[in-house]
Amino acid sequence: MADYSQLGSEAQACIAAAGDLAAIEALRVEYLGKQGSVSALLKTLGAMSPEERQSEGPKIHALREAVTSALAARKDELESAGLAAQLASETLDLTLPAPETPRGSVHPVSQVMDELAEIFADLGFAVATGPEIEDDWYNFTALNMPESHPARAMHDTFYFPTEPGTNGRTLLRTHTSPVQVRTMMAEGAPLRIIAPGRVYRSDSDATHTPMFHQVEGLVIDRDIHLGHLKWTLETFLKAFFERDDIVLRLRPSYFPFTEPSVEVDVGFALENGRRVLGGSGDAPGHGWMELLGSGMVNRRVLEFSGLDPDQWQGFAFGVGVDRLAMLKYGMDDLRAFFDGDVRWLKHYGFSFLDQPTLSAGVGARP
Ligand code: 2U9
């Protein structure tokens, strides 16, 4: 009668010593696999006499059962220990500070656009918008800029390739003035609107970008004059720069869409080498800075826009929004506005909770 107890106790010892699931699998193959030692014993049963088989069979089967359940028990133990270790190592430390949620901020150009809309809304102006892809007629002809006008040249304006069978060239608008033409044609007079938006010119250096932002204003009524223009600009600039001592100087100029035309300068003082708006530019240590263009709407532009110039007249002005932002918030490089560098935006950007108010400007914090 064979004694299987040595193989049994050796297997129990090896299984108890197995340190991981791979070792358990190796032992299963060693004992119970096709070539395994317990499997080999089972195979010997076939060659035994019935008597021998009767006495050896139960012992060999008991050995196989014992090895099988020892392997299963050790595997369970190892799996539970692994789970416990994983739970211990992955415990959440609720005392750690929560990760910061990235928050966007308002771009200075959007901020200034909002401020402008707010200031002009208080003066009774509505915001008008229109297409950025314009045609030649709305962008130039209706604004009294004839075929020979230099702004119509290819090197100043971005034209689209002409499509055969279409009427006139399409282009990226070079100013927001076509919006006012469209609004006069659609709504007639009287009218008080601002037209803020993106405009495009083929120009690129430290003070010019191929795309920039403008706001233009237009007031049409029966007896509007230059006095209304000056008061409106003064009121707007005082509210925008949050200073009561803004002084304007109007100089004669020329624009095809206005007649007469005036260039508007603002007085500034030099403080620590920086220009700070306020006071007369003629005072000692002060100067004048050109800020915007304006004038009385040219009769021909009114006619092109479907209004009778003997009944209606008005003023218009135009100013660069990016330039207004640079002046108000002390930024010195226009190109940085459109680089998309989040460090710059973080430095100059405004909280998305900021609400511009006419009385306190954007400086107001809740
Ligand atoms: C209509 C009639 C007249 C808008 C005007 C200016 C003068 C002007 C410049 C300022 C800086 C453009 O952004 S800028 O380069 N604009 O000097 N704009 S008058 O006149 C209009 C507009 C629309 C129907």
Coordinates of C-alpha atoms and ligand atoms in Angstrom, one line a residue:
M1 CA 0.0 0.0 0.0
A2 CA 1.5 3.3 -1.1
D3 CA 1.8 6.3 1.2
Y4 CA 0.8 9.6 -0.3
S5 CA 1.1 11.6 2.9
Q6 CA 4.6 12.9 2.0
L7 CA 3.4 14.3 -1.3
G8 CA 0.3 15.7 0.5
S9 CA 2.3 17.5 3.2
E10 CA 4.9 18.8 0.7
A11 CA 2.0 20.2 -1.4
Q12 CA 0.3 21.8 1.7
A13 CA 3.6 23.4 2.7
C14 CA 4.4 24.8 -0.8
I15 CA 0.8 26.1 -1.2
A16 CA 0.9 27.8 2.3
A17 CA 4.2 29.5 1.3
A18 CA 2.9 30.8 -2.1
G19 CA 3.3 34.6 -2.0
D20 CA 1.2 35.6 -5.0
L21 CA -1.4 34.4 -7.5
A22 CA 1.3 33.5 -10.1
A23 CA 2.9 31.1 -7.6
I24 CA -0.6 29.5 -6.9
E25 CA -1.0 29.0 -10.7
A26 CA 2.4 27.4 -11.0
L27 CA 1.6 25.0 -8.1
R28 CA -1.7 24.1 -9.7
V29 CA 0.1 23.1 -12.9
E30 CA 2.8 21.3 -10.9
Y31 CA 0.2 19.1 -9.0
L32 CA -3.0 19.1 -11.0
G33 CA -1.9 20.0 -14.6
K34 CA -1.7 17.5 -17.4
Q35 CA 1.8 16.5 -16.4
G36 CA 1.3 17.2 -12.7
S37 CA 2.3 14.8 -10.0
V38 CA -1.2 14.2 -8.6
S39 CA -2.6 13.8 -12.1
A40 CA 0.1 11.2 -12.7
L41 CA -1.1 9.2 -9.6
L42 CA -4.7 9.4 -10.9
K43 CA -3.5 7.9 -14.2
T44 CA -1.9 4.9 -12.4
L45 CA -5.4 3.8 -11.2
G46 CA -6.1 2.6 -14.7
A47 CA -3.3 0.0 -14.6
M48 CA -4.2 -1.4 -11.2
S49 CA -6.1 -4.6 -10.4
P50 CA -9.7 -4.0 -9.1
E51 CA -8.6 -4.7 -5.5
E52 CA -5.7 -2.4 -5.6
R53 CA -7.8 0.3 -7.2
Q54 CA -10.4 -0.1 -4.4
S55 CA -7.8 0.5 -1.7
E56 CA -5.7 3.2 -3.6
G57 CA -8.4 5.1 -5.4
P58 CA -10.0 6.8 -2.4
K59 CA -6.5 7.9 -1.1
I60 CA -5.5 9.4 -4.5
H61 CA -8.8 11.1 -4.9
A62 CA -8.6 12.4 -1.3
L63 CA -5.1 13.8 -2.1
R64 CA -6.4 15.6 -5.2
E65 CA -9.3 17.0 -3.2
A66 CA -7.0 18.2 -0.5
V67 CA -4.6 19.9 -3.0
T68 CA -7.5 21.5 -4.9
S69 CA -9.1 23.0 -1.8
A70 CA -5.7 24.1 -0.4
L71 CA -5.0 25.9 -3.6
A72 CA -8.5 27.6 -3.6
A73 CA -8.2 28.6 0.0
R74 CA -4.7 30.2 -0.5
K75 CA -5.9 31.9 -3.6
D76 CA -8.8 33.5 -1.6
E77 CA -6.4 34.6 1.1
L78 CA -4.1 36.3 -1.4
E79 CA -6.9 38.0 -3.2
S80 CA -8.4 39.4 0.0
A81 CA -5.0 40.6 1.1
G82 CA -4.5 42.3 -2.2
L83 CA -7.9 44.0 -2.0
A84 CA -7.2 45.2 1.6
A85 CA -3.8 46.6 0.5
Q86 CA -5.4 48.4 -2.4
L87 CA -8.1 49.9 -0.2
A88 CA -5.5 51.1 2.3
S89 CA -3.3 52.7 -0.3
E90 CA -6.2 54.4 -2.1
T91 CA -7.9 56.0 0.9
L92 CA -9.1 59.5 0.1
D93 CA -7.6 62.2 2.3
L94 CA -10.6 64.5 2.7
T95 CA -8.4 67.1 4.5
L96 CA -6.5 67.9 1.2
P97 CA -7.6 71.1 -0.5
A98 CA -9.8 70.6 -3.5
P99 CA -8.1 71.0 -6.9
E100 CA -8.6 74.4 -8.4
T101 CA -11.3 74.6 -11.1
P102 CA -9.9 76.5 -14.1
R103 CA -12.1 79.6 -14.6
G104 CA -12.2 81.8 -17.7
S105 CA -12.1 85.5 -17.7
V106 CA -13.6 88.2 -19.9
H107 CA -11.2 89.4 -22.7
P108 CA -10.5 93.1 -22.3
V109 CA -12.0 93.8 -25.8
S110 CA -15.3 92.1 -24.8
Q111 CA -15.2 94.0 -21.5
V112 CA -14.8 97.4 -23.3
M113 CA -17.6 96.4 -25.8
D114 CA -19.9 95.8 -22.9
E115 CA -19.0 99.1 -21.2
L116 CA -19.6 100.9 -24.5
A117 CA -23.0 99.3 -25.0
E118 CA -23.9 100.2 -21.4
I119 CA -22.8 103.8 -21.7
F120 CA -24.5 104.4 -25.0
A121 CA -27.7 102.6 -23.9
D122 CA -28.0 105.2 -21.2
L123 CA -27.8 107.9 -23.9
G124 CA -30.6 106.2 -25.8
F125 CA -28.5 104.4 -28.5
A126 CA -29.4 100.9 -29.7
V127 CA -26.7 98.3 -30.7
A128 CA -26.8 97.5 -34.4
T129 CA -24.9 94.6 -36.0
G130 CA -24.3 93.4 -39.6
P131 CA -22.2 91.0 -41.7
E132 CA -18.4 90.9 -41.6
I133 CA -18.4 89.8 -45.2
E134 CA -19.6 92.8 -47.2
D135 CA -19.9 93.8 -50.7
D136 CA -18.2 96.7 -52.4
W137 CA -21.4 98.8 -52.5
Y138 CA -22.1 98.8 -48.8
N139 CA -18.5 99.0 -47.7
F140 CA -17.4 101.7 -50.2
T141 CA -19.8 103.1 -52.7
A142 CA -22.6 104.0 -50.2
L143 CA -20.0 105.7 -48.0
N144 CA -19.0 108.0 -50.8
M145 CA -15.7 106.3 -51.4
P146 CA -15.4 106.3 -55.2
E147 CA -13.6 103.7 -57.4
S148 CA -10.4 105.7 -57.2
H149 CA -10.3 105.9 -53.4
P150 CA -7.0 104.5 -52.0
A151 CA -8.7 102.4 -49.3
R152 CA -10.3 100.3 -52.1
A153 CA -6.8 99.1 -53.3
M154 CA -6.0 95.4 -53.0
H155 CA -3.1 96.1 -50.6
D156 CA -5.4 97.7 -48.0
T157 CA -8.5 95.5 -48.2
F158 CA -9.0 91.7 -48.1
Y159 CA -11.1 90.8 -51.2
F160 CA -12.6 87.4 -51.9
P161 CA -12.0 85.9 -55.3
T162 CA -14.8 87.2 -57.6
E163 CA -17.4 84.6 -58.4
P164 CA -18.4 84.6 -62.1
G165 CA -22.0 85.9 -62.5
T166 CA -22.1 87.8 -59.2
N167 CA -22.6 91.5 -58.9
G168 CA -19.5 93.3 -57.4
R169 CA -16.7 92.1 -55.3
T170 CA -17.1 90.7 -51.8
L171 CA -14.6 91.7 -49.1
L172 CA -14.0 91.6 -45.3
R173 CA -15.5 94.9 -44.1
T174 CA -12.9 97.6 -43.4
H175 CA -15.1 99.5 -41.0
T176 CA -18.5 99.0 -39.3
S177 CA -20.0 101.8 -41.3
P178 CA -22.0 99.5 -43.7
V179 CA -24.0 98.4 -40.6
Q180 CA -25.2 102.0 -40.3
V181 CA -26.1 102.2 -44.0
R182 CA -28.0 98.9 -43.7
T183 CA -29.8 100.1 -40.6
M184 CA -30.8 103.5 -42.2
M185 CA -32.1 101.5 -45.3
A186 CA -34.1 99.1 -43.1
E187 CA -35.4 101.4 -40.4
G188 CA -35.3 104.9 -41.8
A189 CA -35.0 108.0 -39.5
P190 CA -34.8 109.1 -36.8
L191 CA -32.0 106.8 -35.5
R192 CA -29.6 106.5 -32.6
I193 CA -27.2 103.5 -32.9
I194 CA -23.8 102.2 -32.2
A195 CA -22.2 99.6 -34.4
P196 CA -19.5 97.7 -32.6
G197 CA -17.6 94.8 -34.2
R198 CA -14.6 93.3 -35.9
V199 CA -13.1 95.0 -39.0
Y200 CA -10.3 94.0 -41.3
R201 CA -7.4 95.8 -43.0
S202 CA -4.3 94.5 -44.7
D203 CA -2.0 96.1 -42.1
S204 CA 0.4 94.5 -39.5
D205 CA 2.9 96.1 -37.1
A206 CA 3.1 97.0 -33.4
T207 CA 0.1 99.4 -33.6
H208 CA -1.9 97.7 -36.4
T209 CA -3.3 94.2 -36.7
P210 CA -5.1 92.8 -39.8
M211 CA -8.3 92.4 -37.6
F212 CA -9.2 94.9 -35.0
H213 CA -12.4 96.2 -33.3
Q214 CA -14.3 99.4 -33.9
V215 CA -17.3 101.1 -32.5
E216 CA -19.1 103.6 -34.7
G217 CA -22.0 105.8 -33.7
L218 CA -24.7 107.4 -35.7
V219 CA -27.4 109.9 -34.8
I220 CA -30.0 111.0 -37.4
D221 CA -32.7 113.4 -36.8
R222 CA -34.1 116.7 -38.2
D223 CA -31.8 119.3 -36.7
I224 CA -28.8 117.5 -35.3
H225 CA -25.6 119.6 -35.3
L226 CA -21.9 119.6 -34.3
G227 CA -22.9 120.7 -30.7
H228 CA -24.8 117.4 -30.2
L229 CA -21.7 115.5 -31.5
K230 CA -19.3 117.3 -29.1
W231 CA -21.6 116.8 -26.1
T232 CA -22.2 113.1 -26.9
L233 CA -18.5 112.4 -27.2
E234 CA -17.6 114.3 -24.1
T235 CA -20.3 112.5 -22.1
F236 CA -19.2 109.1 -23.5
L237 CA -15.5 109.7 -22.8
K238 CA -16.1 111.0 -19.2
A239 CA -18.2 107.9 -18.4
F240 CA -15.8 105.5 -20.1
F241 CA -12.6 106.9 -18.5
E242 CA -14.4 107.5 -15.2
R243 CA -13.1 111.1 -15.1
D244 CA -14.9 114.4 -15.1
D245 CA -12.0 116.4 -16.3
I246 CA -11.8 115.0 -19.9
V247 CA -11.2 117.9 -22.3
L248 CA -11.8 117.6 -26.1
R249 CA -10.2 119.5 -28.9
L250 CA -11.9 119.3 -32.3
R251 CA -9.7 119.7 -35.4
P252 CA -11.0 120.0 -39.0
S253 CA -10.3 116.9 -41.1
Y254 CA -11.5 115.0 -44.1
F255 CA -13.4 111.7 -44.4
P256 CA -15.4 110.9 -47.5
F257 CA -18.5 109.9 -45.4
T258 CA -18.7 113.1 -43.3
E259 CA -18.8 116.8 -44.2
P260 CA -17.6 118.7 -42.2
S261 CA -15.2 116.2 -40.6
V262 CA -13.5 116.6 -37.3
E263 CA -10.6 114.7 -35.7
V264 CA -11.1 114.6 -31.9
D265 CA -8.1 114.9 -29.5
V266 CA -8.2 114.4 -25.8
G267 CA -5.9 116.2 -23.3
F268 CA -3.5 114.2 -21.2
A269 CA -0.9 114.7 -18.5
L270 CA 2.4 112.9 -18.2
E271 CA 2.5 111.1 -14.8
N272 CA 5.7 109.0 -14.1
G273 CA 6.3 108.8 -17.8
R274 CA 2.8 107.5 -18.5
R275 CA 0.0 109.4 -20.3
V276 CA -3.0 109.9 -18.1
L277 CA -6.1 111.3 -19.8
G278 CA -7.6 114.4 -18.2
G279 CA -7.2 118.2 -18.3
S280 CA -6.5 120.5 -21.2
G281 CA -3.7 119.4 -23.5
D282 CA -2.5 123.0 -23.6
A283 CA -1.6 123.1 -19.8
P284 CA 2.1 122.9 -19.0
G285 CA 3.4 119.3 -19.0
H286 CA 0.2 118.2 -20.9
G287 CA -0.4 117.2 -24.5
W288 CA -3.2 116.3 -27.0
M289 CA -3.8 112.7 -28.1
E290 CA -5.7 111.9 -31.3
L291 CA -8.5 109.6 -30.2
L292 CA -11.3 109.4 -32.7
G293 CA -12.8 110.7 -36.0
S294 CA -16.2 112.1 -36.5
G295 CA -18.3 114.6 -38.4
M296 CA -21.7 115.4 -39.9
V297 CA -22.9 112.6 -42.2
N298 CA -22.3 113.5 -45.8
R299 CA -25.5 114.3 -47.8
R300 CA -24.5 111.8 -50.4
V301 CA -24.3 109.0 -47.8
L302 CA -27.8 109.9 -46.6
E303 CA -29.1 109.7 -50.2
F304 CA -27.4 106.4 -50.8
S305 CA -29.0 105.1 -47.6
G306 CA -32.5 106.2 -48.8
L307 CA -32.9 109.3 -46.6
D308 CA -33.8 112.8 -47.9
P309 CA -30.8 115.0 -46.9
D310 CA -33.1 118.1 -47.0
Q311 CA -35.1 116.6 -44.2
W312 CA -32.6 114.6 -42.2
Q313 CA -29.1 115.2 -40.9
G314 CA -26.9 113.7 -38.3
F315 CA -23.5 113.0 -36.9
A316 CA -21.3 110.0 -36.9
F317 CA -18.1 108.9 -35.2
G318 CA -15.6 106.0 -35.2
V319 CA -13.1 104.8 -32.7
G320 CA -10.9 101.8 -32.2
V321 CA -12.1 99.6 -29.3
D322 CA -8.7 98.0 -28.8
R323 CA -7.1 101.4 -28.5
L324 CA -9.8 102.4 -25.9
A325 CA -8.9 99.2 -24.0
M326 CA -5.2 99.9 -24.2
L327 CA -5.7 103.5 -22.9
K328 CA -8.0 102.6 -20.1
Y329 CA -6.2 99.5 -18.8
G330 CA -2.6 100.5 -19.5
M331 CA -1.7 97.9 -22.1
D332 CA 1.1 98.7 -24.5
D333 CA 1.2 96.1 -27.3
L334 CA -1.9 95.7 -29.5
R335 CA -0.6 92.4 -30.9
A336 CA -0.9 90.8 -27.5
F337 CA -4.7 91.2 -27.7
F338 CA -4.9 88.5 -30.3
D339 CA -2.0 86.1 -29.3
G340 CA -4.3 84.0 -27.1
D341 CA -1.6 83.8 -24.4
V342 CA -3.5 82.8 -21.3
R343 CA -0.8 84.5 -19.1
W344 CA -1.6 87.8 -20.7
L345 CA -5.3 87.2 -20.3
K346 CA -4.8 86.3 -16.6
H347 CA -2.8 89.5 -16.1
Y348 CA -5.3 91.8 -17.8
G349 CA -8.5 89.7 -18.0
F350 CA -11.5 90.5 -15.9
S351 CA -13.6 88.3 -13.7
F352 CA -16.6 86.9 -15.6
L353 CA -18.6 88.3 -12.7
D354 CA -17.6 91.9 -13.3
Q355 CA -20.5 94.1 -14.4
P356 CA -19.7 97.4 -15.9
T357 CA -21.8 100.2 -14.4
L358 CA -22.1 103.8 -15.7
S359 CA -21.5 105.2 -12.2
A360 CA -18.6 103.1 -11.2
G361 CA -17.2 101.6 -14.4
V362 CA -15.7 98.2 -14.4
G363 CA -13.7 99.1 -11.3
A364 CA -16.7 98.2 -9.2
R365 CA -16.5 95.0 -7.3
P366 CA -19.5 93.5 -5.6
Ligands
2U9_1 C1 -22.1 106.4 -41.8 C2 -21.7 107.7 -42.0 C3 -20.6 108.1 -41.4 C4 -18.0 107.0 -39.1 C5 -16.7 107.7 -38.9 C6 -14.5 108.1 -38.5 C7 -14.9 109.3 -38.8 C8 -13.1 107.6 -38.1 C9 -11.7 105.9 -37.5 C10 -11.4 105.9 -36.1 C11 -10.3 105.0 -35.7 C12 -11.6 104.4 -37.9 O1 -11.0 102.6 -36.1 S1 -10.4 103.7 -36.8 O2 -9.3 103.5 -37.6 N1 -13.0 106.4 -37.8 O3 -12.2 108.5 -38.1 N2 -15.5 107.1 -38.6 S2 -16.5 109.4 -39.1 O4 -18.7 107.8 -40.1 C13 -19.8 107.3 -40.6 C14 -20.2 106.0 -40.5 C15 -21.4 105.5 -41.1 C16 -23.3 105.8 -42.5

